[in-house]
XYZ file of C-alpha atoms in Angstrom:
676
model
C 7.671 56.651 240.551
C 4.908 56.056 243.343
C 2.576 53.108 242.194
C -0.292 52.264 244.131
C -0.120 48.723 245.507
C -1.473 46.201 243.953
C -2.839 43.263 245.965
C -3.097 39.647 244.583
C -5.781 39.127 242.124
C -7.874 35.826 242.238
C -7.694 34.657 238.708
C -11.306 33.783 238.530
C -12.777 37.260 238.345
C -10.257 38.039 235.723
C -11.175 35.040 233.570
C -14.831 36.000 233.896
C -14.199 39.512 232.774
C -11.978 38.165 229.708
C -14.807 35.573 228.735
C -17.237 38.131 228.549
C -20.703 38.148 227.013
C -20.066 34.893 225.437
C -18.424 33.110 228.700
C -20.825 29.706 227.911
C -19.414 29.507 224.661
C -15.705 29.630 225.610
C -16.382 27.400 228.322
C -17.949 24.566 225.944
C -14.824 25.100 223.773
C -12.598 24.747 226.680
C -14.269 21.322 227.551
C -14.591 20.111 223.996
C -11.177 21.203 222.832
C -9.287 19.531 225.848
C -10.204 16.270 224.512
C -8.871 16.797 221.003
C -5.459 15.302 219.821
C -2.128 17.627 220.943
C -1.913 20.598 218.743
C 1.700 19.811 218.068
C 1.754 18.355 214.646
C 5.153 19.367 213.446
C 6.433 15.762 212.890
C 3.512 14.821 210.728
C 3.585 14.470 206.749
C 1.440 17.098 204.780
C -0.879 14.196 203.924
C -1.071 13.129 207.442
C -1.614 16.310 208.792
C -4.486 17.184 206.103
C -6.294 13.747 207.076
C -5.932 14.750 210.869
C -7.348 18.299 210.255
C -10.530 16.885 208.040
C -11.202 14.293 210.667
C -11.265 17.233 213.496
C -13.493 19.146 211.242
C -15.696 16.249 210.864
C -15.595 16.002 214.900
C -16.479 19.752 215.177
C -19.721 19.353 212.408
C -20.690 16.317 214.768
C -20.396 18.024 217.757
C -22.546 20.994 216.623
C -19.739 23.789 216.202
C -20.494 25.535 212.968
C -24.394 25.447 213.845
C -23.811 28.447 216.403
C -23.957 31.210 213.433
C -25.760 29.909 210.745
C -29.842 31.020 210.726
C -32.141 29.204 213.025
C -34.495 28.102 209.907
C -31.819 25.928 208.789
C -31.020 24.331 212.326
C -28.470 27.142 213.345
C -28.743 29.192 216.580
C -28.576 32.547 214.799
C -25.754 33.563 216.984
C -23.366 35.606 215.222
C -21.377 36.779 218.320
C -21.179 33.210 219.416
C -19.983 32.020 216.141
C -17.139 34.437 216.023
C -16.095 33.615 219.936
C -16.258 29.956 218.820
C -13.670 30.458 216.298
C -11.480 32.597 218.453
C -11.274 29.651 220.825
C -10.058 27.439 217.744
C -7.046 29.556 217.983
C -5.747 27.724 220.955
C -5.418 24.562 219.374
C -4.054 23.338 215.824
C -4.253 26.520 213.719
C -4.721 24.399 210.689
C -8.478 23.447 212.112
C -8.837 26.871 212.727
C -8.347 28.039 209.339
C -9.912 24.946 207.654
C -13.066 25.679 209.878
C -12.976 29.411 208.701
C -12.873 28.552 205.246
C -15.542 25.961 205.367
C -18.084 27.726 207.553
C -17.123 31.181 207.591
C -16.105 31.990 204.047
C -17.841 29.452 202.098
C -20.852 28.816 204.183
C -20.823 32.564 205.283
C -20.779 33.788 201.485
C -23.898 31.121 200.541
C -25.433 32.467 203.336
C -24.711 36.502 202.950
C -24.692 36.989 198.947
C -27.100 33.839 198.234
C -30.843 33.849 198.551
C -33.514 31.289 199.546
C -32.869 28.845 196.672
C -29.418 28.862 197.673
C -30.031 28.370 201.168
C -32.461 25.803 200.884
C -30.447 23.717 198.470
C -26.854 23.799 200.710
C -26.763 25.269 204.087
C -27.905 22.164 205.855
C -24.886 20.012 204.059
C -22.362 23.054 204.295
C -23.141 22.975 208.450
C -23.023 19.286 208.381
C -19.673 19.089 206.215
C -21.630 16.881 203.556
C -20.722 19.727 201.092
C -16.739 20.897 201.681
C -16.301 23.963 199.681
C -13.732 26.666 198.923
C -13.815 30.529 198.615
C -11.988 31.316 195.335
C -11.443 35.066 195.391
C -7.820 35.550 195.280
C -5.824 35.254 191.860
C -2.499 35.494 191.209
C -2.248 38.688 189.458
C -5.024 40.520 192.006
C -4.839 39.641 195.566
C -5.852 42.859 197.459
C -7.282 44.387 194.250
C -10.589 42.496 194.307
C -12.359 44.806 192.577
C -10.343 44.181 189.294
C -10.084 40.522 189.046
C -9.702 39.023 185.699
C -11.969 35.688 185.764
C -14.991 36.271 183.703
C -18.672 34.898 183.850
C -20.305 36.002 180.606
C -24.075 35.116 180.501
C -25.393 33.360 177.485
C -29.382 33.545 177.221
C -29.689 30.902 174.633
C -28.562 28.215 177.180
C -29.331 30.214 180.245
C -25.860 29.504 181.552
C -22.769 31.405 182.337
C -19.692 30.694 180.417
C -16.858 30.832 183.446
C -13.577 31.177 182.329
C -9.746 32.126 183.256
C -8.491 34.330 180.505
C -4.676 34.125 181.222
C -2.483 32.439 183.907
C -2.554 35.781 186.025
C -6.231 35.296 186.425
C -6.092 31.635 188.174
C -7.647 31.502 191.455
C -4.567 31.035 193.788
C -4.013 30.017 197.518
C -7.582 28.625 197.769
C -8.113 26.875 201.091
C -10.003 23.251 200.368
C -9.054 23.356 197.036
C -6.167 21.026 196.758
C -7.951 18.043 198.450
C -11.479 18.503 200.034
C -13.528 20.839 198.207
C -16.244 20.018 196.343
C -17.994 23.369 195.332
C -16.326 26.722 195.369
C -18.098 30.540 195.794
C -16.224 32.037 192.759
C -15.819 35.689 192.231
C -15.744 36.926 188.826
C -16.306 39.939 186.430
C -20.094 39.405 185.640
C -21.131 40.135 182.035
C -24.807 40.289 181.002
C -27.069 42.155 178.592
C -23.573 42.789 176.393
C -22.591 45.069 179.578
C -20.001 44.365 182.217
C -21.810 44.584 185.652
C -18.561 44.394 188.168
C -17.386 41.595 190.546
C -20.171 39.079 191.609
C -19.935 35.499 192.993
C -21.201 32.165 191.727
C -21.599 28.724 193.303
C -19.762 26.489 191.186
C -19.081 22.604 191.204
C -15.499 21.905 191.114
C -15.159 18.064 191.662
C -17.542 15.313 191.244
C -18.706 12.909 193.933
C -15.530 10.539 193.674
C -13.313 13.882 194.168
C -11.881 14.457 190.474
C -12.014 17.894 188.841
C -15.361 18.343 186.718
C -14.605 18.999 182.944
C -13.766 22.514 182.551
C -11.838 22.665 185.959
C -8.347 22.159 186.594
C -7.087 22.326 189.997
C -3.426 22.038 191.398
C -1.764 21.405 194.732
C 0.013 24.658 195.953
C 2.341 22.316 198.144
C 3.951 22.388 201.357
C 3.969 25.949 203.341
C 5.978 27.395 205.794
C 3.207 26.727 208.008
C -0.348 25.606 208.275
C 0.220 22.368 206.403
C -3.056 20.709 207.865
C -4.837 23.220 204.917
C -5.163 21.877 201.424
C -4.725 25.167 199.386
C -4.779 24.759 195.716
C -4.815 26.827 192.584
C -8.029 26.632 190.077
C -8.271 27.308 186.368
C -11.896 27.591 184.582
C -11.684 26.360 181.187
C -15.017 27.905 179.466
C -16.999 26.197 182.392
C -20.972 26.218 181.720
C -22.702 27.249 184.909
C -26.462 27.355 185.342
C -27.827 30.837 185.704
C -29.252 30.103 189.273
C -25.772 29.460 190.491
C -25.481 33.106 190.692
C -25.316 34.513 194.428
C -28.076 36.924 193.708
C -28.822 38.832 196.622
C -27.258 42.001 195.583
C -27.144 41.496 191.773
C -29.342 39.165 189.528
C -29.858 37.932 185.967
C -32.899 37.500 184.304
C -33.474 34.262 181.884
C -33.290 36.998 178.823
C -30.099 38.406 180.273
C -31.507 41.616 181.785
C -29.557 42.355 184.775
C -30.933 44.071 188.104
C -29.875 45.389 191.613
C -31.316 46.563 194.592
C -27.976 48.463 195.231
C -27.217 51.661 192.590
C -23.627 51.546 191.235
C -20.885 48.949 190.588
C -18.448 50.387 193.166
C -21.200 50.462 195.734
C -22.874 47.234 195.199
C -19.214 45.541 195.115
C -18.277 47.151 198.589
C -21.993 46.191 199.973
C -21.415 42.691 199.153
C -17.628 42.567 200.537
C -19.034 44.465 203.825
C -21.158 41.222 204.163
C -18.097 39.034 204.545
C -16.611 41.162 207.513
C -16.559 38.292 209.662
C -13.517 36.802 208.135
C -11.256 39.503 209.256
C -12.952 39.723 212.727
C -12.385 36.102 213.002
C -8.654 36.260 212.100
C -8.013 38.821 214.521
C -9.780 36.885 216.974
C -7.276 33.542 216.574
C -4.599 35.621 216.309
C -5.211 36.799 219.879
C -5.665 33.185 220.890
C -2.363 32.352 219.222
C -0.662 35.096 221.245
C -1.914 34.044 224.432
C -0.371 30.600 223.955
C 2.770 31.948 223.209
C 2.608 34.283 226.526
C 1.595 31.676 228.292
C 4.302 29.299 227.240
C 7.008 32.018 227.651
C 5.884 33.624 230.951
C 5.452 30.080 232.858
C 9.038 29.647 231.184
C 10.213 32.682 232.785
C 9.064 31.909 236.190
C 10.816 28.368 236.364
C 14.144 29.317 234.633
C 16.866 29.955 236.558
C 20.161 31.931 235.383
C 23.171 33.249 236.930
C 23.662 33.789 240.839
C 22.420 36.190 242.527
C 25.166 38.159 244.442
C 26.045 37.424 247.915
C 23.494 34.828 247.966
C 25.387 31.671 247.738
C 23.662 29.315 245.354
C 20.668 31.180 244.680
C 20.422 31.721 241.096
C 18.071 34.366 239.793
C 14.783 33.415 238.292
C 14.729 34.770 234.534
C 11.843 36.865 234.958
C 13.172 38.946 237.753
C 15.562 40.551 235.066
C 14.086 43.699 234.066
C 15.300 43.166 230.606
C 13.234 40.013 230.545
C 10.368 41.945 232.046
C 10.121 44.347 229.415
C 10.333 41.614 226.523
C 6.988 40.182 228.099
C 4.924 41.992 230.444
C 4.114 45.132 227.721
C 3.268 42.497 225.026
C 1.176 40.981 227.631
C -0.648 44.211 228.412
C -1.243 45.076 224.896
C -2.771 41.332 224.352
C -5.269 42.030 226.793
C -5.909 45.258 225.315
C -6.801 43.929 222.080
C -8.757 41.209 223.539
C -11.228 43.719 224.863
C -11.408 45.402 221.721
C -12.079 42.319 219.994
C -14.743 41.637 222.216
C -16.415 45.125 221.546
C -15.902 44.655 217.875
C -17.817 41.136 218.032
C -20.356 42.885 220.031
C -21.072 45.666 217.463
C -21.605 43.281 214.758
C -23.739 40.749 216.712
C -26.028 43.572 217.489
C -25.910 44.935 213.933
C -26.781 41.593 212.530
C -29.508 41.329 214.797
C -31.113 44.569 213.698
C -30.295 43.622 210.105
C -32.557 40.320 210.904
C -35.330 42.224 212.497
C -35.552 44.733 209.583
C -36.638 44.473 206.050
C -33.299 45.509 204.392
C -34.143 47.058 200.964
C -37.085 49.227 200.255
C -37.715 50.891 196.887
C -34.035 49.901 195.754
C -32.593 51.740 198.739
C -30.592 50.113 201.353
C -31.674 50.510 204.935
C -31.047 54.046 206.636
C -28.133 56.216 206.210
C -27.518 55.589 209.833
C -27.327 51.817 209.060
C -24.623 52.757 206.445
C -22.652 54.579 208.529
C -22.314 52.096 211.029
C -21.515 49.458 208.590
C -18.772 51.518 207.327
C -17.624 52.351 210.620
C -17.670 48.536 211.481
C -15.718 47.717 208.300
C -12.846 50.098 209.162
C -12.593 48.949 212.495
C -12.648 45.121 211.614
C -9.781 46.208 209.276
C -7.737 48.166 211.644
C -8.260 45.462 214.270
C -7.506 42.509 212.044
C -4.121 44.498 211.022
C -2.759 45.705 214.641
C -3.679 42.326 216.433
C -2.054 40.240 213.686
C 1.090 42.335 213.374
C 1.300 42.006 217.439
C 0.854 38.400 217.157
C 3.795 38.420 214.966
C 6.269 40.393 217.182
C 4.960 38.878 220.447
C 5.321 35.359 219.181
C 8.791 35.804 217.865
C 9.701 37.806 221.348
C 8.283 34.741 223.288
C 10.246 32.459 221.486
C 13.834 34.547 222.055
C 12.453 35.012 225.559
C 12.519 30.953 226.073
C 16.395 30.770 224.431
C 17.049 27.439 222.722
C 14.079 26.065 224.651
C 12.064 28.016 222.351
C 13.305 26.814 219.016
C 12.562 23.103 220.159
C 9.606 21.950 218.003
C 8.182 20.275 221.114
C 7.493 23.456 222.802
C 5.170 24.625 220.066
C 6.729 28.394 219.585
C 8.360 27.647 216.296
C 5.102 26.068 215.164
C 3.049 29.206 216.089
C 5.499 31.518 214.508
C 5.208 29.786 211.314
C 1.154 29.152 211.484
C 0.291 32.647 212.320
C 3.030 34.591 209.840
C 0.706 34.461 207.214
C -1.959 36.367 209.179
C -0.734 39.443 208.397
C -1.659 38.888 204.394
C -4.807 36.976 204.385
C -8.135 38.183 204.885
C -6.215 41.540 203.468
C -2.900 42.512 203.546
C -2.171 44.696 206.813
C -0.894 47.703 204.823
C -3.570 47.776 202.392
C -6.059 47.437 205.538
C -4.391 50.435 207.034
C -5.006 52.391 204.019
C -8.366 51.554 204.254
C -8.774 52.646 207.751
C -7.295 55.910 206.839
C -9.516 56.281 203.713
C -12.606 56.012 206.161
C -11.507 58.375 208.586
C -10.769 61.311 205.852
C -13.969 60.694 203.979
C -16.079 60.302 207.074
C -17.825 57.437 205.597
C -19.222 59.110 202.655
C -22.050 56.988 201.139
C -19.899 55.804 198.054
C -16.616 55.969 199.931
C -15.713 52.568 198.214
C -15.391 53.883 194.971
C -12.685 56.092 196.065
C -9.608 54.792 195.328
C -6.187 56.384 196.025
C -6.498 59.081 193.562
C -10.163 59.645 194.192
C -9.466 59.988 198.131
C -6.568 62.632 197.212
C -9.121 64.786 195.356
C -11.631 64.420 197.576
C -9.675 66.015 200.302
C -8.182 68.477 197.890
C -11.992 69.295 197.314
C -13.003 69.429 200.493
C -11.157 69.810 203.562
C -11.839 67.283 206.309
C -12.056 68.388 210.156
C -11.101 65.540 212.380
C -13.713 64.567 214.639
C -12.890 62.050 217.301
C -15.831 59.407 217.675
C -15.862 57.379 220.899
C -16.424 53.548 220.562
C -16.994 52.551 224.103
C -17.564 53.739 227.384
C -18.380 57.332 226.360
C -19.578 58.888 229.594
C -16.710 57.758 231.277
C -14.171 58.108 229.038
C -15.319 62.310 228.464
C -15.353 62.087 232.378
C -11.693 61.201 232.706
C -10.771 63.567 229.848
C -12.633 66.517 231.327
C -10.835 65.939 234.859
C -7.068 66.344 232.947
C -5.195 69.366 234.299
C -4.523 71.923 231.846
C -0.736 71.709 232.035
C 0.475 68.016 230.596
C 3.700 68.236 232.059
C 2.316 68.113 235.897
C -0.034 65.362 234.994
C 0.255 62.061 236.869
C 1.494 59.313 234.338
C -0.673 56.982 235.245
C -3.619 59.406 235.156
C -6.174 57.586 232.871
C -7.770 60.840 231.449
C -4.127 62.175 230.260
C -3.878 58.562 228.477
C -7.048 59.235 226.554
C -6.199 62.974 225.825
C -3.065 62.193 224.765
C -4.018 59.210 222.318
C -7.195 61.749 220.910
C -4.642 64.718 220.518
C -1.971 62.397 218.519
C -5.195 60.996 216.371
C -6.543 64.705 215.535
C -3.004 66.147 214.842
C -1.938 63.319 212.306
C -5.422 63.250 210.673
C -5.478 66.869 210.063
C -1.623 67.077 209.120
C -2.760 64.237 206.416
C -5.579 65.834 205.299
C -3.405 69.205 204.340
C -0.818 67.079 202.797
C -3.437 65.322 200.639
C -5.140 68.657 199.586
C -2.286 69.380 196.970
C -3.620 66.977 194.731
C -5.958 70.059 193.895
C -2.988 71.692 192.491
C -3.228 72.262 188.891
C 0.133 70.814 188.447
C -0.274 67.736 190.856
C -0.500 64.411 189.920
C -2.792 62.989 192.739
C -1.622 59.461 192.770
C 2.221 61.031 193.401
C 0.729 63.147 196.117
C -1.033 60.217 197.678
C 1.906 58.020 197.136
C 4.280 60.436 198.846
C 1.708 60.412 201.769
C 1.624 56.905 202.260
C 3.643 56.759 205.455
C 1.435 59.294 206.765
C -1.685 57.397 205.656
C -0.438 54.541 207.774
C 0.523 56.334 210.732
C -3.000 57.782 210.776
C -4.588 54.424 210.739
C -2.103 53.298 213.460
C -2.849 56.184 216.034
C -6.405 55.757 215.456
C -6.298 51.957 216.240
C -4.479 52.560 219.003
C -6.953 54.849 220.504
C -10.098 52.920 219.992
C -8.106 49.860 221.541
C -7.241 52.222 224.441
C -10.814 52.952 224.856
C -11.936 49.386 225.092
C -9.500 48.765 227.598
C -10.833 51.734 229.765
C -14.394 50.336 229.117
C -13.722 46.683 230.291
C -12.255 48.061 233.443
C -15.231 49.819 234.189
C -17.159 46.784 233.565
C -15.139 45.010 236.346
C -16.873 44.549 239.588
C -13.889 42.872 241.762
C -11.725 45.322 243.483
C -8.430 43.278 243.208
C -8.919 42.548 239.605
C -9.638 46.195 238.798
C -6.737 47.454 240.815
C -4.328 45.006 238.583
C -5.963 45.856 235.273
C -5.727 49.544 235.966
C -1.880 49.143 236.372
C -1.846 46.611 233.661
C -3.627 49.317 231.406
C -1.099 51.892 232.368
C 1.812 49.714 231.250
C -0.061 49.598 227.503
C -0.348 53.067 227.456
C 3.151 54.194 228.363
C 4.859 51.380 226.498
C 2.786 52.437 223.588
C 3.793 56.049 223.969
C 7.725 55.085 224.698
C 7.435 53.194 221.224
C 6.243 56.518 219.819
C 8.636 58.981 221.546
C 9.779 60.577 218.592
C 6.765 61.491 217.454
C 5.801 63.180 220.988
C 9.143 64.777 221.196
C 9.193 66.121 217.475
C 5.758 67.584 217.753
C 6.452 69.477 220.947
C 3.995 67.242 223.304
C 6.951 66.252 225.602
C 9.842 67.626 227.289
C 12.921 65.531 227.448
C 12.259 65.176 230.905
C 8.697 63.850 230.386
C 10.082 61.487 227.635
C 12.429 60.211 230.143
C 9.840 60.020 232.729
C 7.679 57.880 230.754
C 10.875 55.694 230.232
C 11.113 55.284 233.870
C 7.547 54.377 234.434
C 7.548 51.687 231.790
C 10.422 50.150 233.990
C 8.524 50.452 237.296
C 5.238 49.312 235.883
C 7.227 46.081 234.571
C 8.665 45.373 238.276
C 5.201 46.025 240.023
C 3.484 43.665 237.792
C 5.957 41.075 237.978
C 4.447 39.212 241.003
C 1.384 38.868 239.073
C 2.856 37.641 235.985
C 1.444 33.940 236.425
C -2.179 35.300 237.601
C -2.484 37.185 234.086
C -1.332 34.246 231.818
C -3.639 31.622 233.866
C -6.483 33.898 233.476
C -6.524 32.969 230.059
C -7.709 29.388 230.820
C -6.316 27.599 228.117
C -6.742 23.702 228.567
C -3.271 22.245 229.645
C -3.232 19.786 226.903
C -3.752 22.432 224.420
C -0.519 24.481 226.105
C 1.197 21.487 224.872
C 4.799 22.639 225.465
C 6.805 20.310 227.905
C 8.538 23.834 229.372
C 5.425 25.244 230.292
C 3.518 22.487 231.702
C 3.422 20.546 235.031
C 0.233 21.241 236.981
C 2.129 20.883 240.203
C 5.036 23.071 239.410
C 2.637 25.899 238.087
C 0.763 25.867 241.137
C 3.754 26.144 243.356
C 4.943 29.176 240.719
C 1.727 30.840 241.207
C 1.460 30.555 244.832
C 4.974 32.196 245.316
C 3.869 34.843 243.345
C 0.796 35.473 245.574
C 2.919 34.948 248.591
C 5.133 37.860 247.339
C 2.711 40.065 246.250
C 0.760 39.601 249.681
C 3.976 40.326 251.555
C 5.183 43.385 249.504
C 2.042 44.866 248.275
C 3.750 46.018 245.136
C 7.051 44.146 244.007
C 9.627 41.426 244.809
């Protein structure tokens, strides 16, 4: 197909666009992290790795890293977006450090800040920031992982002693896989079923001492090491049991629910279900952080694989004598790496938009009184919060699944060299594998996204389980409304300019891209709603109706996320002011879209959206775009600006070799304007 020539783009403007609003945070992180030890830790014992990670955590605390996101009145900067960006940058280094930092300052510290009140903040936030109080986030139980609302640990209030009795009633209720628990944690935010005034009040969080100053478990607490894992062995995951541990009343993190001395329970949020999801909503940063770190790990893997593909030669070019072919010149190799690289850019821009949205919502929350006369904020605030939670869930799932696929692809693209521990890819693969199931199992998160779409972010959406959702849709047919997330005016203009006949539209037409993604999302959601309406039939079992439609539920979530990711890419291109960089990004966005469409051609053909000829044209266009972007591969990965000490793979380092490869690609692009 006829693809407009793309001039060689300088790395600088591309890096500037990628760095975005918090460019100063990214620059500071690169400078700081370039001085850290190599992230290659494959030859360390578990204890050596844990000790090294804790030392690095101490160095981060001393450098002020955790202060960015905490409140100003406790010595922080109050910069939510900056904090999430800092965490994302840790994903370029040892991922055990990233996870350990996330547990300490994101989960543990974030829970104390978000769920606690002034008495907890005054007593603990500074110590948490400075790592004088290492802590745990004890939510997950052996028998209840994703189903947090039905945890079995109990906290029964005793008015006679003004204490909670914290207890693990059976083995399945033990706290499991808790970061910081096996070695370093001194306190834990423990989630338990609260019982006060003789009635269950749902899940609440308490701040609990689990070790004394010498590091020994306190009486009433038993801790066990989870042992060595497939990856992330610098993180000390453990299991915790409570044997009728007596906890002071003041330890209840009481922002959303409190217990008076006499056992009277009160809350500014009505309804156990709504209260529970309000509490979880304040902890949204965890999912956003995991997505950001997964994106960084993916960029590291692509940098290694693309650089190797530019240096490695394999098989003689016919008729050339001894001129062997650069591996990345093969279309099959381009198809492995370049579509994944394009989607990595798309997810980066979607992540940046999500961080910005959370930052701005947090600023508004800090500037306003949240609760008045027992009502939470405004209806608009509730709606935006639900949308944010849904988008965070969807992007976390999409980004971590993309990381798992792409890192494996990069390993294969580097052959036997990619299997060597010294080249980091096996470690990246092992360390990120768990990302798909922590901070929410991805399949469950996609169901959460679909639920939000179908219910239109109802005020009590959190109270709808699978059965409730099926019954709701049965009672009220939901007409799909496509809500745009970024660059609304630009996207609407692009869509309105699309010609009526899709078969005649240029495959590189951006308006057509958006229209195709919107049409797919609307159709999938509408048909899903119709399937779930059967739950209203007299002889229908609502659970079975929902269960039978789970494949459709997951597809609805996926195509919704695909659409908002594309819109974020479009918005980023619209912000770009450098002409050559804009041209390169447009072609990269084309490849992201058409490779997505190609992967879903069975749907487009099966639903009459494409003819066979159109489907074949999509595959041809992907091939052409891969060849077109081949001369720009070095520029695209170098724009991530990962410090060389953190790339840390012998097959991908060597400044002079990289410089020559980049110059060669630049010369080819200048000479041809398009391909080799």
